[in-house]
Structures are given as C-alpha cells and as structure tokens.
Amino acid sequence: MLLKGYTLEIFKSKCQADARGVHCYAHLEQDVSECLPYLNSVLGGFEFLLDPPAVTFKAQGKMITVHGQKIAVNALKDETEARKIVEWLKNEINHAWAEKEHIQPSTIGMPKPGIIEILKLLPKTNCRECNEPTCMVFATKVAEGAKGPDDCPKMEEKENQKLTQYMGQFNLDL
Ligand code: SF4
C-alpha cells in the first residue's frame, strides 16, 4: 500500500467567508508523486503539472487536486463529505499504484470545456433562477462540473440536449 494515512484540515474559504460549505486539505503521510501519472490515466485529470507534480480533476461536482503530499478538495458540504471523498481518493491512489504495471502513465491533461461554448447555449437573461449572479458565472460552474444543464430552469429542451451532448465529451463526473 503506497498511501497509508493522512491528516484532514477543514476550513472555510478566506476569499468568500460567507460562502456555504468548506474546503479541505488532506496532508498525506507518504509521498504519492510517482503515482500521479498513473492516477491521471485512471481518473482522466484535466490538468497535469510536472514540477512539482500535481493532477487536477473533477469528481462528484468537486474540483480535486492531488499533489505529492497533499490532496485539496473544494466546495464540500461538511467534514463527513470531505472524509468520504478523501477516503475514496486514497483507495484510487493505492489501486492505481498496485496496478501500475498494467496502466499507461500519462502527464497530459484532458481537453476542457469552453466557457463561451457553454454560454452560447444559455438563455443569457441573467435572471438568477439558478442562484448564480449571471449566466457567465453559471457557464463557468458548468465548465468546472459543479453545475449541469438541468440547473438552469430557463433553458429550452433543445439547448439542454445540446449542452448535455457537448459536456458529454469531457470526463467531468466520475
Ligand atoms: S437560470 Fe439560466 S438564464 Fe437564468 S441566470 Fe441562470 S443560467 Fe442564466
């Protein structure tokens, strides 16, 4: 087993003190840097940094970055959710490491969705019914995997299908 344990640090966003939810860091007891290219292949990370190595991907509407000795997860409901996601990641890291002889390692990020492409399919009324201040902010959240076409109640069925199809090209929700 590569990763044996970690210590969780749960905190509120400093830039958005009034925002709901928490962020978390898991400080890892072992350095998992060598496993990151394998984890990237398995989970389809959209960004891979080489020095120092880090892979970022989306899962369950969260943005997750795995560094050599730290995992960062944003927009969590509470500590229970943080523990669940970090424990899942620990298993994924250990599984990728155990299976590394059968996995082609990759340091290349997957293509990302274009915010403007998403915005083109939205009603662009800035009506706020999605609880976002503008359609542009909503488009940014969709690109990050934090919101989906069904979260805009003003979208026509045709546009909803087009957006679903467009987003289906990207590995945003594992
Ligand atoms: S509900 Fe739809 S139209 Fe209204 S602001 Fe949100 S994204 Fe724009």
Coordinates of N, CA and C and ligand atoms in Angstrom, one line a residue:
M1 N 0.9 -1.2 0.0 CA 0.0 0.0 0.0 C 0.9 1.3 0.0
L2 N 0.7 2.1 -1.0 CA 1.5 3.3 -1.1 C 1.1 4.4 0.0
L3 N -0.2 4.7 0.0 CA -0.7 5.7 0.9 C -1.4 5.1 2.1
K4 N -0.7 5.3 3.3 CA -1.3 4.6 4.4 C -2.2 5.5 5.3
G5 N -1.9 6.8 5.3 CA -2.7 7.6 6.1 C -2.6 9.1 5.8
Y6 N -3.4 9.9 6.4 CA -3.4 11.3 6.2 C -4.0 12.1 7.3
T7 N -3.8 13.4 7.4 CA -4.5 14.2 8.4 C -5.4 15.2 7.7
L8 N -6.6 15.3 8.1 CA -7.5 16.2 7.4 C -7.5 17.6 8.0
E9 N -7.5 18.6 7.2 CA -7.6 20.0 7.6 C -8.9 20.6 6.9
I10 N -9.9 21.0 7.7 CA -11.1 21.5 7.1 C -11.1 23.0 7.4
F11 N -11.5 23.8 6.4 CA -11.5 25.3 6.6 C -12.5 25.9 5.6
K12 N -12.9 27.2 6.0 CA -13.8 28.0 5.1 C -12.9 28.8 4.2
S13 N -13.5 29.1 3.0 CA -12.8 29.9 2.1 C -12.4 31.3 2.6
K14 N -11.2 31.7 2.5 CA -10.8 33.1 3.0 C -11.3 34.2 2.1
C15 N -11.4 33.9 0.8 CA -11.9 34.9 -0.1 C -13.4 35.1 0.0
Q16 N -14.1 33.9 0.3 CA -15.6 34.0 0.3 C -16.0 33.5 1.7
A17 N -15.8 34.4 2.7 CA -16.1 33.9 4.1 C -17.5 33.6 4.3
D18 N -18.4 34.2 3.5 CA -19.9 34.0 3.7 C -20.4 32.8 2.9
A19 N -19.5 32.2 2.1 CA -19.9 31.1 1.2 C -20.3 29.9 2.1
R20 N -21.3 29.1 1.6 CA -21.6 27.9 2.3 C -20.6 26.8 1.9
G21 N -20.5 25.9 2.8 CA -19.6 24.7 2.6 C -18.2 25.0 3.0
V22 N -17.4 24.0 2.9 CA -16.0 24.0 3.4 C -15.0 23.5 2.3
H23 N -13.8 23.7 2.6 CA -12.7 23.2 1.7 C -11.9 22.2 2.6
C24 N -11.2 21.4 2.0 CA -10.3 20.5 2.8 C -9.0 20.2 2.2
Y25 N -8.0 20.1 3.0 CA -6.7 19.5 2.7 C -6.5 18.2 3.4
A26 N -6.0 17.2 2.7 CA -5.6 16.0 3.4 C -4.1 16.0 3.3
H27 N -3.4 16.1 4.4 CA -1.9 16.1 4.4 C -1.5 14.6 4.5
L28 N -0.8 14.2 3.4 CA -0.5 12.8 3.2 C 0.7 12.3 4.0
E29 N 0.6 11.2 4.6 CA 1.8 10.6 5.4 C 2.9 10.1 4.5
Q30 N 2.5 9.7 3.2 CA 3.5 9.2 2.3 C 3.5 10.1 1.0
D31 N 4.6 10.2 0.3 CA 4.7 11.0 -0.9 C 4.1 10.2 -2.1
V32 N 3.1 10.6 -2.7 CA 2.5 9.8 -3.8 C 2.8 10.4 -5.2
S33 N 3.9 11.3 -5.3 CA 4.2 11.9 -6.6 C 4.4 10.9 -7.7
E34 N 5.1 9.8 -7.4 CA 5.3 8.8 -8.5 C 4.1 8.2 -9.0
C35 N 3.0 8.2 -8.2 CA 1.8 7.6 -8.6 C 0.9 8.5 -9.5
L36 N 1.2 9.8 -9.5 CA 0.3 10.8 -10.1 C 0.0 10.5 -11.6
P37 N 1.1 10.2 -12.4 CA 0.8 9.9 -13.8 C -0.1 8.7 -14.0
Y38 N -0.1 7.7 -13.1 CA -1.0 6.6 -13.2 C -2.4 7.0 -12.8
L39 N -2.5 7.8 -11.7 CA -3.8 8.3 -11.3 C -4.4 9.1 -12.4
N40 N -3.6 9.9 -13.0 CA -4.1 10.8 -14.1 C -4.7 9.9 -15.2
S41 N -4.1 8.8 -15.6 CA -4.6 7.9 -16.6 C -5.9 7.3 -16.2
V42 N -6.0 6.9 -14.9 CA -7.2 6.2 -14.4 C -8.4 7.2 -14.3
L43 N -8.1 8.4 -13.7 CA -9.2 9.3 -13.4 C -9.5 10.4 -14.5
G44 N -8.6 10.4 -15.5 CA -8.8 11.4 -16.5 C -8.7 12.9 -16.1
G45 N -7.6 13.2 -15.4 CA -7.4 14.6 -15.0 C -7.4 15.6 -16.1
F46 N -7.9 16.8 -15.9 CA -7.9 17.7 -17.0 C -6.7 18.7 -16.9
E47 N -5.9 18.6 -15.9 CA -4.6 19.4 -15.8 C -3.6 18.6 -15.1
F48 N -2.4 18.6 -15.7 CA -1.3 17.9 -15.0 C -0.1 18.8 -15.0
L49 N 0.4 19.1 -13.8 CA 1.6 20.0 -13.7 C 2.8 19.0 -13.3
L50 N 3.9 19.4 -14.0 CA 5.1 18.5 -13.8 C 6.0 18.8 -12.6
D51 N 6.1 20.1 -12.4 CA 7.1 20.5 -11.3 C 6.7 21.6 -10.5
P52 N 6.2 21.3 -9.2 CA 6.1 20.0 -8.6 C 4.9 19.3 -9.2
P53 N 4.9 17.9 -9.2 CA 3.8 17.2 -9.9 C 2.5 17.4 -9.1
A54 N 1.4 17.6 -9.9 CA 0.1 17.7 -9.4 C -0.9 17.4 -10.5
V55 N -2.0 16.7 -10.1 CA -3.1 16.4 -11.1 C -4.4 16.9 -10.6
T56 N -5.2 17.6 -11.4 CA -6.5 18.2 -11.1 C -7.6 17.5 -11.9
F57 N -8.6 17.2 -11.2 CA -9.8 16.6 -11.9 C -11.1 16.9 -11.2
K58 N -12.2 16.6 -11.8 CA -13.5 16.8 -11.2 C -14.1 15.5 -10.9
A59 N -14.7 15.4 -9.7 CA -15.5 14.2 -9.4 C -16.6 14.7 -8.4
Q60 N -17.8 14.2 -8.7 CA -19.0 14.5 -7.8 C -19.2 16.0 -7.6
G61 N -18.9 16.8 -8.7 CA -19.1 18.2 -8.6 C -18.0 18.9 -7.9
K62 N -16.9 18.3 -7.5 CA -15.9 18.9 -6.7 C -14.6 19.1 -7.6
M63 N -13.9 20.1 -7.4 CA -12.6 20.2 -8.0 C -11.5 19.6 -7.0
I64 N -10.8 18.7 -7.5 CA -9.9 18.0 -6.6 C -8.5 18.0 -7.2
T65 N -7.5 18.4 -6.4 CA -6.1 18.4 -6.8 C -5.3 17.5 -5.9
V66 N -4.6 16.6 -6.5 CA -3.7 15.7 -5.8 C -2.2 16.1 -6.0
H67 N -1.6 16.6 -5.0 CA -0.1 16.9 -5.0 C 0.6 15.7 -4.4
G68 N 1.9 15.8 -4.4 CA 2.7 14.7 -3.9 C 2.4 14.3 -2.4
Q69 N 2.2 15.4 -1.6 CA 1.9 15.1 -0.2 C 0.7 15.8 0.3
K70 N -0.2 16.2 -0.6 CA -1.4 16.9 -0.2 C -2.5 16.7 -1.2
I71 N -3.8 16.5 -0.7 CA -5.0 16.5 -1.6 C -5.8 17.7 -1.2
A72 N -6.2 18.5 -2.2 CA -7.1 19.6 -1.9 C -8.5 19.4 -2.6
V73 N -9.6 19.6 -1.8 CA -10.9 19.4 -2.4 C -11.7 20.6 -2.0
N74 N -12.5 21.2 -3.0 CA -13.2 22.4 -2.7 C -14.7 22.1 -2.6
A75 N -15.4 23.2 -2.1 CA -16.9 23.2 -2.1 C -17.6 21.9 -1.5
L76 N -17.1 21.6 -0.4 CA -17.7 20.4 0.3 C -18.8 20.8 1.2
K77 N -19.8 19.9 1.4 CA -20.9 20.2 2.3 C -20.4 20.3 3.8
D78 N -19.7 19.3 4.2 CA -19.2 19.2 5.6 C -18.0 18.3 5.7
E79 N -17.6 18.0 6.9 CA -16.5 17.2 7.2 C -16.8 15.7 6.8
T80 N -18.0 15.3 6.9 CA -18.3 13.9 6.6 C -18.1 13.7 5.1
E81 N -18.6 14.7 4.3 CA -18.4 14.5 2.8 C -16.9 14.6 2.5
A82 N -16.1 15.4 3.2 CA -14.7 15.5 2.9 C -14.0 14.2 3.2
R83 N -14.4 13.6 4.3 CA -13.8 12.3 4.7 C -14.1 11.2 3.7
K84 N -15.3 11.2 3.2 CA -15.8 10.2 2.2 C -15.0 10.4 0.9
I85 N -14.8 11.6 0.4 CA -14.1 11.8 -0.8 C -12.6 11.5 -0.7
V86 N -12.0 11.9 0.4 CA -10.6 11.7 0.6 C -10.3 10.2 0.7
E87 N -11.2 9.5 1.4 CA -11.0 8.0 1.6 C -11.1 7.3 0.2
W88 N -12.1 7.8 -0.6 CA -12.2 7.3 -2.0 C -10.9 7.5 -2.8
L89 N -10.4 8.7 -2.6 CA -9.1 9.0 -3.3 C -8.0 8.2 -2.9
K90 N -7.9 7.9 -1.6 CA -6.9 7.1 -1.0 C -6.9 5.7 -1.7
N91 N -8.1 5.2 -1.8 CA -8.3 3.9 -2.4 C -7.9 3.9 -3.9
E92 N -8.3 5.0 -4.6 CA -7.9 5.1 -6.0 C -6.4 5.2 -6.2
I93 N -5.7 6.0 -5.3 CA -4.3 6.1 -5.4 C -3.6 4.7 -5.2
N94 N -4.1 4.0 -4.1 CA -3.5 2.7 -3.8 C -3.8 1.7 -4.9
H95 N -5.0 1.8 -5.5 CA -5.3 0.9 -6.6 C -4.5 1.1 -7.8
A96 N -4.3 2.4 -8.2 CA -3.5 2.8 -9.4 C -2.1 2.3 -9.2
W97 N -1.6 2.5 -8.0 CA -0.2 2.1 -7.7 C 0.0 0.6 -7.8
A98 N -1.0 -0.1 -7.2 CA -0.9 -1.6 -7.2 C -1.0 -2.1 -8.6
E99 N -1.7 -1.4 -9.5 CA -2.0 -1.9 -10.9 C -1.0 -1.2 -11.9
K100 N 0.0 -0.5 -11.4 CA 0.8 0.4 -12.3 C 1.4 -0.4 -13.5
E101 N 1.7 -1.6 -13.4 CA 2.3 -2.4 -14.5 C 1.3 -2.5 -15.6
H102 N 0.0 -2.4 -15.4 CA -1.0 -2.5 -16.4 C -1.6 -1.2 -16.9
I103 N -1.1 -0.1 -16.3 CA -1.6 1.2 -16.7 C -0.5 2.0 -17.4
Q104 N -0.9 2.6 -18.5 CA 0.0 3.5 -19.3 C 0.0 4.9 -18.6
P105 N 1.1 5.3 -17.9 CA 1.1 6.5 -17.2 C 1.0 7.7 -18.2
S106 N 0.4 8.8 -17.7 CA 0.2 10.0 -18.6 C 0.4 11.3 -17.8
T107 N 1.1 12.2 -18.4 CA 1.3 13.5 -17.8 C 0.6 14.6 -18.7
I108 N -0.4 14.1 -19.4 CA -1.2 15.1 -20.3 C -2.6 15.2 -19.8
G109 N -3.0 16.5 -19.7 CA -4.4 16.8 -19.2 C -5.4 16.6 -20.4
M110 N -6.6 16.2 -20.0 CA -7.7 16.0 -21.0 C -8.2 17.4 -21.4
P111 N -8.8 17.5 -22.6 CA -9.4 18.8 -23.1 C -10.4 19.3 -22.1
K112 N -10.5 20.6 -22.0 CA -11.5 21.2 -21.1 C -12.7 21.8 -21.9
P113 N -13.9 21.9 -21.3 CA -15.0 22.5 -22.0 C -14.8 24.0 -22.1
G114 N -15.2 24.6 -23.1 CA -15.1 26.1 -23.3 C -16.2 26.8 -22.7
I115 N -15.9 27.8 -21.9 CA -17.0 28.6 -21.2 C -17.9 29.3 -22.2
I116 N -17.2 29.8 -23.2 CA -18.0 30.6 -24.2 C -19.0 29.6 -25.0
E117 N -18.5 28.4 -25.3 CA -19.3 27.4 -25.9 C -20.6 27.1 -25.1
I118 N -20.4 27.1 -23.8 CA -21.5 26.8 -22.9 C -22.4 28.0 -22.8
L119 N -21.8 29.2 -22.7 CA -22.6 30.4 -22.6 C -23.5 30.6 -23.9
K120 N -23.0 30.2 -25.0 CA -23.8 30.3 -26.3 C -25.1 29.6 -26.2
L121 N -25.2 28.5 -25.4 CA -26.4 27.7 -25.3 C -27.3 28.1 -24.2
L122 N -26.9 29.1 -23.4 CA -27.7 29.5 -22.2 C -28.6 30.7 -22.7
P123 N -29.8 30.9 -22.0 CA -30.7 32.0 -22.4 C -30.1 33.4 -22.3
K124 N -29.0 33.6 -21.5 CA -28.3 34.8 -21.4 C -29.2 36.0 -20.9
T125 N -30.1 35.7 -20.0 CA -31.0 36.7 -19.4 C -30.5 37.2 -18.0
N126 N -29.6 36.5 -17.5 CA -29.1 36.8 -16.1 C -30.2 36.9 -15.1
C127 N -31.1 36.0 -15.2 CA -32.3 36.0 -14.4 C -32.1 35.5 -12.9
R128 N -31.0 34.9 -12.7 CA -30.5 34.4 -11.4 C -31.4 33.2 -10.8
E129 N -32.2 32.6 -11.6 CA -33.0 31.5 -11.1 C -32.2 30.3 -10.7
C130 N -30.9 30.2 -11.3 CA -30.0 29.1 -10.9 C -29.2 29.4 -9.7
N131 N -29.5 30.6 -9.0 CA -28.8 31.0 -7.8 C -27.4 31.5 -8.1
E132 N -27.1 31.8 -9.4 CA -25.8 32.4 -9.8 C -26.1 33.8 -10.2
P133 N -25.2 34.8 -10.1 CA -25.4 36.2 -10.4 C -25.6 36.4 -11.9
T134 N -24.9 35.7 -12.7 CA -25.1 35.9 -14.2 C -25.0 34.5 -14.9
C135 N -25.4 34.5 -16.2 CA -25.3 33.3 -17.0 C -23.8 33.0 -17.2
M136 N -22.9 34.0 -17.2 CA -21.5 33.7 -17.4 C -20.9 32.9 -16.2
V137 N -21.4 33.3 -15.0 CA -20.9 32.6 -13.8 C -21.4 31.2 -13.8
F138 N -22.7 31.0 -14.2 CA -23.3 29.7 -14.4 C -22.5 28.9 -15.4
A139 N -22.1 29.5 -16.5 CA -21.3 28.8 -17.5 C -20.0 28.3 -16.9
T140 N -19.4 29.1 -16.1 CA -18.1 28.8 -15.5 C -18.3 27.6 -14.6
K141 N -19.4 27.5 -13.9 CA -19.6 26.4 -12.9 C -19.9 25.1 -13.8
V142 N -20.6 25.3 -14.9 CA -20.8 24.1 -15.7 C -19.5 23.6 -16.3
A143 N -18.6 24.5 -16.7 CA -17.3 24.1 -17.2 C -16.5 23.3 -16.2
E144 N -16.7 23.7 -14.9 CA -16.0 23.1 -13.8 C -16.6 21.8 -13.4
G145 N -17.8 21.5 -13.9 CA -18.5 20.3 -13.5 C -19.3 20.4 -12.2
A146 N -19.4 21.7 -11.7 CA -20.1 21.9 -10.4 C -21.6 22.1 -10.7
K147 N -22.1 22.4 -11.9 CA -23.5 22.5 -12.3 C -23.7 21.8 -13.6
G148 N -24.9 21.5 -13.9 CA -25.3 20.9 -15.2 C -26.4 21.6 -15.9
P149 N -26.7 21.2 -17.1 CA -27.8 21.8 -17.9 C -29.1 21.9 -17.1
D150 N -29.4 20.9 -16.3 CA -30.7 20.9 -15.6 C -30.8 21.9 -14.5
D151 N -29.7 22.5 -14.1 CA -29.7 23.5 -13.1 C -30.1 24.9 -13.6
C152 N -30.3 25.1 -14.9 CA -30.8 26.3 -15.5 C -32.3 26.1 -15.9
P153 N -33.2 26.5 -15.0 CA -34.6 26.3 -15.3 C -35.2 27.0 -16.5
K154 N -34.4 27.9 -17.0 CA -34.9 28.7 -18.2 C -34.5 28.1 -19.5
M155 N -33.7 27.1 -19.5 CA -33.2 26.5 -20.8 C -34.3 25.8 -21.6
E156 N -34.3 26.0 -22.9 CA -35.2 25.2 -23.7 C -34.7 23.8 -23.8
E157 N -35.6 22.9 -24.1 CA -35.2 21.4 -24.2 C -34.1 21.2 -25.2
K158 N -34.2 21.9 -26.3 CA -33.2 21.7 -27.4 C -31.8 22.1 -27.0
E159 N -31.7 23.2 -26.3 CA -30.4 23.7 -25.9 C -29.9 22.8 -24.7
N160 N -30.8 22.4 -23.9 CA -30.5 21.5 -22.8 C -29.8 20.2 -23.4
Q161 N -30.4 19.7 -24.4 CA -29.8 18.4 -25.0 C -28.5 18.7 -25.7
K162 N -28.4 19.9 -26.3 CA -27.1 20.3 -27.0 C -26.0 20.4 -25.9
L163 N -26.4 21.0 -24.8 CA -25.3 21.2 -23.8 C -25.0 19.9 -23.1
T164 N -26.0 19.0 -22.9 CA -25.7 17.7 -22.3 C -24.7 17.0 -23.3
Q165 N -25.0 17.1 -24.6 CA -24.2 16.4 -25.6 C -22.8 16.9 -25.6
Y166 N -22.7 18.3 -25.5 CA -21.4 18.9 -25.5 C -20.5 18.5 -24.3
M167 N -21.2 18.6 -23.1 CA -20.5 18.3 -21.9 C -20.1 16.8 -21.8
G168 N -20.8 15.9 -22.6 CA -20.6 14.5 -22.5 C -19.2 14.2 -23.1
Q169 N -18.6 15.1 -23.8 CA -17.2 14.8 -24.4 C -16.2 14.9 -23.3
F170 N -16.5 15.5 -22.2 CA -15.4 15.7 -21.2 C -15.7 14.8 -20.0
N171 N -14.6 14.3 -19.4 CA -14.7 13.4 -18.3 C -14.8 14.2 -17.0
L172 N -16.0 14.8 -16.7 CA -16.1 15.7 -15.6 C -16.7 15.1 -14.3
D173 N -17.5 14.0 -14.5 CA -18.1 13.5 -13.3 C -17.9 12.0 -13.2
L174 N -17.0 11.6 -12.3 CA -16.6 10.2 -12.3 C -17.5 9.3 -11.5
Ligands
SF4_1 S1 -31.2 30.4 -14.7 FE1 -30.3 30.2 -16.7 S2 -30.8 32.1 -17.7 FE2 -31.1 32.5 -15.6 S3 -29.1 33.3 -14.9 FE3 -29.0 31.1 -14.5 S4 -28.1 30.4 -16.4 FE4 -28.8 32.4 -16.9

